[in-house]
Coordinates of C-alpha atoms (C1' of nucleotides) in Angstrom, one line a residue:
Chain A
M192 CA -5.8 7.9 -10.8
Y193 CA -5.2 4.7 -9.3
D194 CA -1.9 1.7 -9.9
L195 CA -4.3 -0.7 -11.8
K196 CA -3.4 -3.4 -9.2
Y197 CA -4.5 -1.6 -6.2
L198 CA -7.3 -0.7 -8.2
R199 CA -8.0 -4.7 -9.7
E200 CA -7.9 -5.5 -5.0
N201 CA -10.1 -2.5 -3.7
L202 CA -12.6 -2.0 -7.0
D203 CA -15.4 -2.2 -4.2
H204 CA -14.0 -0.6 -1.6
I205 CA -13.0 3.1 -4.0
R206 CA -16.0 2.7 -5.1
T207 CA -18.2 2.5 -2.0
S208 CA -15.8 5.2 -0.8
L209 CA -16.2 8.0 -3.8
G210 CA -20.1 7.5 -3.5
R211 CA -21.6 10.1 -5.4
R212 CA -19.2 10.2 -6.9
G213 CA -18.1 8.2 -8.5
N214 CA -21.7 7.3 -10.9
D215 CA -20.3 7.9 -14.0
V216 CA -17.4 5.8 -14.1
P217 CA -17.5 2.7 -15.9
W218 CA -17.6 -0.4 -12.6
T219 CA -18.7 -2.8 -14.7
D220 CA -15.6 -2.6 -17.0
I221 CA -13.4 -2.0 -14.6
Q222 CA -13.5 -4.8 -13.0
K223 CA -13.8 -6.5 -16.5
L224 CA -11.1 -5.1 -17.9
S225 CA -8.6 -5.1 -14.8
E226 CA -8.9 -9.4 -14.2
E227 CA -8.8 -9.6 -18.7
R228 CA -5.4 -7.2 -17.7
R229 CA -4.3 -9.9 -15.1
A230 CA -5.1 -13.1 -17.2
V231 CA -3.3 -11.9 -20.5
T232 CA -0.1 -10.3 -18.6
T233 CA 0.3 -14.0 -17.0
Q234 CA -0.1 -15.1 -20.5
V235 CA 2.5 -12.8 -22.4
E236 CA 5.2 -13.4 -19.9
Q237 CA 4.9 -17.2 -19.8
F238 CA 5.8 -16.9 -23.7
R239 CA 8.1 -14.6 -23.3
Y240 CA 9.7 -16.8 -21.2
E241 CA 9.7 -20.3 -23.4
L242 CA 11.2 -17.6 -26.4
N243 CA 14.3 -16.5 -24.4
K244 CA 14.8 -20.3 -23.0
G245 CA 14.2 -21.3 -26.9
S246 CA 15.8 -18.3 -27.4
E247 CA 19.3 -19.3 -25.4
E248 CA 19.4 -23.4 -26.8
V249 CA 19.0 -21.7 -29.8
A250 CA 22.4 -20.1 -29.0
R251 CA 23.5 -23.0 -27.6
L252 CA 23.5 -25.7 -30.5
R253 CA 24.3 -22.6 -33.1
R254 CA 27.6 -22.6 -31.3
A255 CA 28.0 -27.0 -31.0
K256 CA 28.0 -27.0 -34.2
E257 CA 24.7 -28.5 -33.7
P258 CA 21.5 -28.7 -35.8
A259 CA 19.0 -25.5 -35.1
E260 CA 16.2 -25.3 -37.5
E261 CA 13.7 -27.4 -35.5
A262 CA 14.2 -25.1 -32.8
M263 CA 14.4 -22.0 -34.7
V264 CA 10.8 -22.6 -36.6
A265 CA 9.4 -23.6 -32.8
M266 CA 10.4 -20.1 -32.1
K267 CA 9.3 -19.0 -34.4
Q268 CA 5.5 -20.2 -34.4
L269 CA 5.7 -19.3 -30.2
G270 CA 6.7 -16.1 -31.6
D271 CA 3.8 -15.4 -33.9
R272 CA 1.4 -16.4 -30.5
I273 CA 3.7 -13.7 -29.2
K274 CA 3.2 -10.5 -30.9
D275 CA -0.7 -11.5 -31.0
A276 CA -0.9 -12.1 -27.3
E277 CA 0.6 -8.7 -26.8
G278 CA -1.6 -6.9 -29.4
A279 CA -5.1 -7.6 -26.4
L280 CA -2.8 -6.5 -23.7
R281 CA -2.3 -3.7 -25.5
K282 CA -6.2 -3.0 -25.7
V283 CA -6.5 -3.8 -22.5
E284 CA -4.7 -1.8 -20.9
E285 CA -5.2 1.4 -22.5
A286 CA -8.7 0.6 -22.2
L287 CA -8.5 -0.2 -18.3
T288 CA -6.2 2.7 -18.3
N289 CA -9.1 4.7 -20.2
S290 CA -11.4 4.6 -17.9
A291 CA -9.6 4.1 -14.8
L292 CA -7.7 7.7 -14.9
R293 CA -12.0 9.8 -15.5
I294 CA -11.9 8.1 -11.9
P295 CA -12.0 11.0 -9.4
N296 CA -10.2 11.3 -6.3
L297 CA -11.5 10.1 -3.1
P298 CA -12.4 12.9 -0.3
H299 CA -10.3 12.7 2.3
A300 CA -12.0 11.6 5.8
S301 CA -12.8 15.5 7.6
V302 CA -14.3 16.1 3.7
P303 CA -18.2 16.7 4.7
V304 CA -21.0 14.7 3.2
G305 CA -22.6 16.5 1.2
A306 CA -24.6 17.1 -2.6
D307 CA -23.6 20.5 -2.7
A308 CA -22.3 23.9 -3.1
S309 CA -24.8 24.7 -0.1
E310 CA -23.5 21.9 2.5
N311 CA -19.9 23.6 1.9
V312 CA -19.0 24.2 5.8
E313 CA -16.9 28.1 5.8
I314 CA -15.0 28.0 8.6
R315 CA -13.1 30.5 9.5
R316 CA -14.3 34.1 8.7
L317 CA -11.9 37.3 8.8
G318 CA -11.7 40.7 8.2
T319 CA -14.5 44.0 8.6
V320 CA -17.3 44.4 6.4
P321 CA -17.4 47.9 4.8
A322 CA -20.4 50.2 6.2
F323 CA -21.6 52.3 3.0
S324 CA -24.2 55.0 3.3
S325 CA -25.5 54.7 -0.3
P326 CA -26.3 51.6 -2.1
P327 CA -22.1 49.9 -3.4
K328 CA -21.5 49.8 -7.7
P329 CA -20.6 47.2 -8.9
H330 CA -16.7 46.8 -9.5
W331 CA -17.2 47.3 -14.1
E332 CA -19.8 50.5 -13.6
V333 CA -17.0 52.0 -10.0
G334 CA -13.8 51.4 -13.2
D335 CA -16.0 52.4 -16.4
N336 CA -16.3 55.7 -14.5
L337 CA -12.8 56.2 -13.4
G338 CA -12.3 54.9 -17.5
I339 CA -9.6 51.6 -16.1
L340 CA -12.3 49.1 -17.7
D341 CA -13.2 49.0 -21.6
F342 CA -15.1 45.4 -22.5
D343 CA -17.8 47.5 -25.4
R344 CA -13.4 47.8 -27.0
A345 CA -12.5 43.9 -25.2
A346 CA -15.5 42.8 -27.0
K347 CA -14.5 44.1 -30.3
I348 CA -11.5 43.1 -30.3
A349 CA -11.4 40.1 -28.9
G350 CA -15.5 38.7 -28.0
A351 CA -17.6 37.5 -24.7
R352 CA -15.7 37.4 -21.2
F353 CA -13.0 38.9 -22.6
S354 CA -11.8 43.0 -20.4
V355 CA -9.4 46.0 -21.2
M356 CA -7.9 48.0 -18.7
T357 CA -6.4 50.6 -18.8
G358 CA -4.4 53.4 -16.9
A359 CA -4.3 53.1 -13.2
G360 CA -6.1 49.7 -13.8
A361 CA -3.9 47.5 -15.9
R362 CA -0.9 49.6 -13.2
L363 CA -3.1 48.3 -9.9
E364 CA -3.6 44.7 -12.3
R365 CA 0.2 44.4 -12.0
A366 CA 0.6 45.8 -8.9
L367 CA -1.3 43.1 -7.7
I368 CA 0.6 40.8 -9.8
N369 CA 3.9 42.6 -7.7
Y370 CA 2.8 42.8 -4.6
M371 CA 1.9 38.8 -4.6
L372 CA 4.8 37.7 -6.3
D373 CA 6.9 39.5 -3.6
Q374 CA 5.2 38.5 -0.4
H375 CA 4.5 34.5 -1.4
T376 CA 8.8 34.6 -1.8
T377 CA 10.6 36.4 -0.1
Q378 CA 7.8 36.1 3.4
H379 CA 6.0 32.2 2.7
G380 CA 9.7 30.4 1.7
Y381 CA 8.0 29.7 -2.1
R382 CA 10.8 29.6 -6.1
E383 CA 9.4 31.7 -8.8
V384 CA 8.6 30.7 -11.7
I385 CA 7.7 31.7 -15.4
P386 CA 6.7 28.7 -17.2
P387 CA 5.1 27.9 -20.3
F388 CA 0.8 28.9 -21.4
M389 CA 0.4 26.5 -23.7
V390 CA 1.4 23.0 -22.8
N391 CA 1.3 19.0 -23.6
R392 CA -1.8 16.7 -23.4
S393 CA 0.7 14.6 -21.6
S394 CA 0.8 17.5 -19.2
M395 CA -2.8 18.3 -18.5
T396 CA -4.0 14.5 -18.1
G397 CA -1.1 14.1 -15.1
T398 CA -3.0 17.3 -13.0
G399 CA -6.0 15.7 -14.6
Q400 CA -8.1 18.4 -16.8
L401 CA -7.6 15.0 -18.9
P402 CA -8.9 13.4 -20.6
K403 CA -13.3 14.2 -18.8
F404 CA -12.9 17.5 -19.6
E405 CA -11.6 18.8 -22.5
E406 CA -14.3 21.1 -23.3
D407 CA -13.0 23.5 -20.8
L408 CA -9.9 23.7 -22.5
F409 CA -8.6 25.8 -25.7
R410 CA -7.1 24.7 -28.0
M411 CA -4.5 24.8 -30.8
K412 CA -6.0 23.8 -33.8
D413 CA -2.8 23.3 -35.6
E414 CA -0.6 22.0 -32.4
D415 CA -1.7 19.2 -29.2
Y416 CA -1.6 21.8 -27.2
F417 CA -3.9 23.1 -24.7
L418 CA -3.7 26.9 -23.0
I419 CA -3.1 26.0 -19.6
P420 CA -6.4 27.1 -17.4
T421 CA -4.1 27.1 -14.1
A422 CA -0.6 27.5 -13.8
E423 CA -1.4 24.6 -11.6
V424 CA -0.9 21.7 -14.8
P425 CA 2.8 23.7 -16.2
V426 CA 3.9 23.9 -13.0
T427 CA 2.8 20.6 -10.7
N428 CA 4.3 18.4 -14.0
L429 CA 7.5 20.2 -13.5
H430 CA 8.2 17.0 -12.2
R431 CA 6.5 14.8 -14.5
E432 CA 8.0 11.4 -14.8
E433 CA 11.2 12.4 -11.7
I434 CA 12.0 10.9 -9.1
L435 CA 13.2 13.6 -6.2
S436 CA 15.9 13.0 -3.7
G437 CA 13.3 13.2 0.2
D438 CA 14.9 15.7 1.1
C439 CA 14.7 18.2 -1.1
L440 CA 11.2 19.0 -0.1
P441 CA 8.4 20.2 0.5
L442 CA 9.2 22.2 -2.0
R443 CA 6.9 25.1 -3.1
Y444 CA 5.9 27.3 -5.9
T445 CA 4.8 30.5 -7.4
A446 CA 3.6 31.6 -10.3
Y447 CA 2.4 33.8 -12.4
T448 CA 0.3 33.4 -15.1
P449 CA -2.7 34.6 -17.3
C450 CA -5.4 31.3 -17.1
F451 CA -7.5 30.0 -20.2
R452 CA -11.3 28.2 -19.7
R453 CA -13.9 28.7 -22.6
E454 CA -16.6 28.3 -19.4
A455 CA -18.2 26.2 -21.9
G456 CA -21.3 25.3 -19.4
S457 CA -21.8 28.7 -17.8
Y458 CA -23.8 30.7 -20.2
G459 CA -25.4 33.4 -18.9
K460 CA -23.6 33.3 -15.3
D461 CA -21.5 35.9 -13.9
T462 CA -21.7 37.4 -17.7
R463 CA -20.7 41.3 -16.5
G464 CA -17.3 42.3 -15.2
L465 CA -14.4 40.8 -14.6
I466 CA -15.8 37.5 -12.0
R467 CA -15.6 35.1 -14.9
L468 CA -13.5 36.0 -17.9
H469 CA -11.6 33.6 -20.9
Q470 CA -8.8 34.7 -20.0
F471 CA -7.4 36.3 -16.9
N472 CA -4.5 36.9 -14.5
K473 CA -3.6 34.1 -10.9
V474 CA -1.0 34.2 -9.3
E475 CA -1.2 30.8 -8.1
L476 CA 0.8 28.4 -5.2
V477 CA 2.1 24.7 -5.8
A478 CA 3.5 21.7 -3.7
F479 CA 5.7 18.7 -3.6
T480 CA 5.1 16.9 -0.2
T481 CA 5.4 13.9 1.5
P482 CA 2.7 12.1 2.5
D483 CA 2.9 12.2 6.2
R484 CA 2.9 16.5 5.9
S485 CA 0.8 17.4 3.0
Y486 CA -2.2 18.0 5.2
E487 CA 0.0 20.3 7.5
E488 CA 1.6 22.0 4.1
L489 CA -2.5 22.8 2.9
E490 CA -3.5 24.3 5.7
R491 CA 0.0 26.3 5.2
L492 CA -0.6 27.3 1.7
T493 CA -4.9 28.4 2.2
G494 CA -2.7 30.6 5.3
H495 CA -0.2 32.2 2.4
A496 CA -3.2 32.7 0.7
E497 CA -5.1 34.9 2.9
S498 CA -2.1 36.7 4.3
I499 CA -2.3 38.3 1.3
L500 CA -6.0 39.8 2.2
Q501 CA -5.6 40.4 5.6
R502 CA -3.0 42.9 4.3
L503 CA -5.0 43.9 1.8
N504 CA -7.5 44.3 4.3
L505 CA -10.4 42.6 2.5
P506 CA -13.5 41.4 4.5
Y507 CA -13.4 37.6 3.1
R508 CA -13.8 33.7 4.9
V509 CA -12.9 30.0 4.6
I510 CA -14.7 27.6 3.5
T511 CA -14.3 23.6 3.3
L512 CA -16.2 22.4 0.2
C513 CA -18.4 19.1 0.3
T514 CA -17.1 15.7 -0.7
G515 CA -20.2 17.1 -3.8
D516 CA -18.9 20.5 -4.3
M517 CA -15.7 19.0 -4.7
G518 CA -13.0 19.1 -7.8
F519 CA -12.3 16.0 -10.0
S520 CA -9.2 15.0 -8.3
A521 CA -8.7 16.2 -5.2
A522 CA -9.2 15.2 -1.7
K523 CA -9.3 18.1 0.4
T524 CA -10.2 22.1 -0.6
Y525 CA -10.4 25.3 1.1
D526 CA -12.2 27.8 -0.5
I527 CA -10.8 31.1 0.4
E528 CA -14.3 33.7 -0.6
V529 CA -13.5 37.4 -0.7
W530 CA -16.4 40.0 0.5
L531 CA -18.9 41.5 -3.1
P532 CA -19.9 44.6 -1.3
S533 CA -22.5 45.1 -5.0
Q534 CA -23.3 41.2 -4.3
Q535 CA -23.6 41.3 -0.6
Q536 CA -22.1 37.9 -1.2
Y537 CA -18.6 36.2 0.0
R538 CA -16.9 34.8 -4.6
E539 CA -14.2 32.2 -4.5
I540 CA -10.5 34.2 -5.2
S541 CA -9.2 31.6 -4.2
S542 CA -9.2 27.4 -4.3
C543 CA -6.5 25.2 -2.2
S544 CA -6.9 21.6 -2.2
N545 CA -4.9 18.9 -1.7
F546 CA -4.4 16.1 -4.4
E547 CA -2.4 13.9 -2.4
S548 CA -1.0 11.3 -4.8
F549 CA -3.9 11.0 -7.8
Q550 CA -1.8 14.2 -10.0
A551 CA 1.5 11.8 -8.8
R552 CA 0.1 8.7 -9.7
R553 CA -0.5 10.2 -12.6
A554 CA 2.4 11.9 -13.7
S555 CA 4.8 9.6 -11.3
I556 CA 6.1 12.3 -9.3
K557 CA 8.0 10.0 -6.7
Y558 CA 10.4 11.0 -3.9
R559 CA 13.2 8.4 -2.0
P560 CA 12.9 8.5 1.5
T561 CA 15.8 9.6 3.4
G562 CA 17.7 10.2 6.7
G563 CA 16.9 4.7 7.1
K564 CA 19.6 3.3 6.3
K565 CA 16.9 0.7 3.3
E566 CA 14.5 3.7 3.3
T567 CA 15.0 3.2 -0.4
K568 CA 12.0 2.3 -1.5
T569 CA 10.8 5.5 -3.7
D570 CA 6.3 6.6 -2.5
F571 CA 4.5 8.7 -4.6
V572 CA 5.2 12.7 -3.6
H573 CA 1.1 14.1 -2.8
T574 CA 1.1 17.5 -4.3
L575 CA -1.3 20.7 -3.4
N576 CA -1.6 24.5 -5.1
G577 CA -3.6 27.3 -4.4
S578 CA -4.0 30.4 -5.7
G579 CA -2.6 33.1 -4.0
L580 CA -4.5 34.8 -5.6
A581 CA -6.5 35.0 -8.8
V582 CA -5.8 39.1 -9.5
G583 CA -8.7 39.9 -11.9
R584 CA -11.1 39.4 -8.2
T585 CA -8.9 41.0 -5.8
L586 CA -8.6 44.2 -8.0
V587 CA -12.9 43.3 -8.2
A588 CA -12.6 43.4 -4.6
I589 CA -10.5 46.5 -4.3
L590 CA -12.6 48.7 -6.4
E591 CA -15.9 47.5 -4.5
N592 CA -14.4 47.3 -0.7
F593 CA -12.4 50.0 -1.2
Q594 CA -14.4 52.9 -3.6
Q595 CA -15.3 56.3 -2.2
P596 CA -18.8 58.4 -2.5
D597 CA -16.7 61.0 -5.1
G598 CA -15.9 57.7 -7.2
S599 CA -12.8 57.7 -6.6
V600 CA -11.0 54.3 -4.9
E601 CA -8.8 54.1 -2.1
I602 CA -5.3 51.9 -2.9
P603 CA -4.7 49.7 0.3
P604 CA -1.3 51.4 1.7
V605 CA 0.1 47.8 1.0
L606 CA 0.1 48.1 -3.0
R607 CA 1.6 51.7 -3.1
P608 CA 4.7 51.0 -3.1
Y609 CA 4.2 49.9 -6.7
M610 CA 1.4 52.4 -7.7
G611 CA 4.0 54.9 -7.6
G612 CA 3.2 56.2 -4.0
L613 CA -0.9 56.4 -6.2
E614 CA -3.2 56.7 -3.0
R615 CA -6.7 56.8 -4.8
I616 CA -7.7 56.1 -8.2
E617 CA -9.5 59.4 -9.5
N618 CA -11.1 60.0 -12.7
E619 CA -8.4 61.0 -14.9
Chain B
rG26 C1' 12.1 25.9 -42.6
rG27 C1' 16.7 24.2 -45.2
rA28 C1' 21.8 20.7 -44.3
rG29 C1' 24.3 18.0 -40.1
rG30 C1' 25.2 15.2 -35.1
rG31 C1' 23.7 12.6 -30.9
rG32 C1' 19.8 11.5 -27.4
rU33 C1' 22.8 4.7 -23.1
rG34 C1' 22.0 4.5 -15.5
rA35 C1' 22.1 10.3 -10.0
rC36 C1' 25.9 11.8 -13.2
rG37 C1' 30.1 10.9 -17.6
rG38 C1' 30.6 8.1 -20.9
rA39 C1' 31.8 2.7 -23.3
rG40 C1' 28.7 -0.9 -26.0
rC41 C1' 31.6 -7.7 -33.1
rG42 C1' 23.1 -9.4 -33.5
rG43 C1' 23.3 -14.0 -28.8
rC44 C1' 26.4 -15.2 -22.3
rC45 C1' 24.0 -6.8 -21.9
rG46 C1' 20.4 -4.1 -16.7
rA47 C1' 24.5 -2.8 -19.9
rA48 C1' 32.3 -2.0 -18.5
rC49 C1' 35.0 1.8 -16.9
rG50 C1' 35.0 6.2 -14.3
rU51 C1' 32.5 9.9 -10.6
rG52 C1' 28.6 10.3 -6.9
rC53 C1' 25.7 7.0 -3.9
rC54 C1' 25.2 3.1 0.1
rG55 C1' 27.4 -0.8 3.5
rG56 C1' 32.1 -2.0 6.0
rU57 C1' 37.1 -2.4 7.2
rC58 C1' 41.0 0.9 8.5
rU59 C1' 40.9 5.4 12.5
rU60 C1' 40.2 9.2 18.5
rG61 C1' 37.3 10.7 14.2
rA62 C1' 37.1 12.4 8.8
rA63 C1' 40.3 12.1 4.7
rA64 C1' 42.2 8.1 1.6
rA65 C1' 43.2 2.9 0.5
rC66 C1' 40.9 -1.7 0.7
rC67 C1' 36.4 -5.0 0.8
rG68 C1' 31.3 -5.0 -0.8
rG69 C1' 25.8 -3.4 -1.8
rA70 C1' 22.1 -0.5 -4.3
rG71 C1' 18.0 0.9 -10.5
rA72 C1' 12.8 1.4 -11.9
rU73 C1' 8.0 -0.4 -13.5
rG74 C1' 4.0 -5.2 -13.9
rG75 C1' 3.6 -10.5 -12.7
rG76 C1' 2.9 -14.2 -9.5
rG77 C1' 3.7 -15.4 -4.0
rU78 C1' 2.4 -14.7 3.6
rA79 C1' 7.7 -14.7 2.6
rA80 C1' 13.1 -15.9 0.8
rC81 C1' 12.0 -15.2 -3.5
rC82 C1' 10.9 -16.3 -8.9
rC83 C1' 9.5 -14.4 -13.8
rA84 C1' 7.7 -10.7 -17.5
rU85 C1' 9.8 -5.9 -19.3
rC86 C1' 12.3 -1.0 -19.6
rC87 C1' 19.3 1.7 -22.8
rG88 C1' 14.3 8.5 -25.5
rC89 C1' 9.7 6.8 -27.9
rG90 C1' 6.8 3.2 -31.3
rA91 C1' 6.0 -0.3 -35.4
rG92 C1' 9.5 -3.6 -38.6
rU93 C1' 13.7 -7.5 -39.4
rU94 C1' 14.9 -11.6 -36.7
rC95 C1' 14.6 -17.9 -32.9
rA96 C1' 17.6 -14.1 -31.0
rA97 C1' 17.2 -7.1 -30.4
rA98 C1' 20.5 -0.7 -27.0
rU99 C1' 23.4 -3.3 -31.3
rC100 C1' 19.7 -3.2 -38.1
rU101 C1' 15.0 -1.0 -40.3
rC102 C1' 11.5 2.8 -40.9
rG103 C1' 8.3 7.0 -38.4
rC104 C1' 7.8 10.5 -34.5
rC105 C1' 9.9 12.9 -30.1
rC106 C1' 13.6 15.8 -28.3
rC107 C1' 18.0 17.8 -28.1
rC108 C1' 22.8 19.9 -30.4
rU109 C1' 25.7 22.5 -34.8
rC110 C1' 25.4 25.7 -39.5
rC111 C1' 22.1 28.6 -42.6
rG112 C1' 17.6 31.7 -43.1
rC113 C1' 13.5 34.0 -40.4
rC114 C1' 12.6 36.2 -35.8
rA115 C1' 11.0 39.1 -30.3

RNA sequence: GGAGGGGUGACGGAGCGGCCGAACGUGCCGGUCUUGAAAACCGGAGAUGGGGUAACCCAUCCGCGAGUUCAAAUCUCGCCCCCUCCGCCA
């Protein structure tokens, strides 16, 4: 979200730049409320000024043992007017903030303009798509045949869009988590975090899930807690309402967490298998940088996510999301898509975004530049994050790409140390 | 869950209802001194919002929110968080 002042002064510019992205923003209300806020603020401050002066006068009179009743009565009346004006100001600010929080981020100039996913732009394609002599099976069949995935029992104990992994399947999931975390912490310079898997309303607002997307979240019944839809939320909010020292930037964190999503609008999509679940595991990468280095950081971070796929020998491509397909909070997003042989298409396995100062403004995450003498003024950091990677979907890609004619699945060499040396998963 | 204690600036820690954005110490920045550094001494420094081309002016901020009062860091109430003890518990 924008500073209310910046918003007032640049409303037309913001509106024009957002184009279609700003369609459901109540622009007229915002304009009216912005002006109103300024007027009422000035009024309140004028009153307070008079009150302060009057109170000082009362103090002076009393010290001088002079009668102060008249001044006190006048100040009493002024106090009532202030109360009214402040009440009006609070209402205006509340309404304005609520609307302003629903304005999406401005896309970066390098983002291709487009209406929907069909206008995303592929920028590179790596790895070799495997050839199969007979049609490759979908991962749920591969997993079922091996006895490592059990969707029937998942449905029994929880419901649709849940999974149960057992035996070598569970171990493979765990191996992936550990492998990813180890890579990011020892090779890419991230600090590992285990955050809460539930967060409060302020955190959800800080990263942009609220107020607009409450229906996508699982919420506790008796407490105002939400299950995290991604580790981005707790990890970015680590530094909410903080002023970071410029020389500690960039800060890079990685976190494994389960993720919980309602998937409210996706009935009928990806109903089988592990692709779209209410609960899935993900290893996340989060970075805080200075504004001048955030796009450099986006490339870096995307590269870190890609490196996992490269080491697993999984074929993938990277696309730039066009303006119409980007999320609410992002300024620029790269999606990494892995090849799924059973679907004969690339599917998202990671989404890496630069949010610029969008989240930092909402969550008030600033830094104080260091180096120059006078550069003590604070500025908002830029925040970034990306999946590194979605664990369940990585497991899907392994089951599908490395399935063998005999029904077994070959384990990528880098994971074998994490699997007790196991080279392939066979029916037990 | 029960009983008690506490939340003040980067940190530690004061603060009779008025002259308190807040003593003092540490840390930080600049300067003097020094070949350099340390020490010592001098000086400076917060955030948010409103106005102004600017210098600058104004308002707000002592966990959060209400209230009492001409006036609240200071009094009252509610909430949140932290600590100690008891209970329960992985």
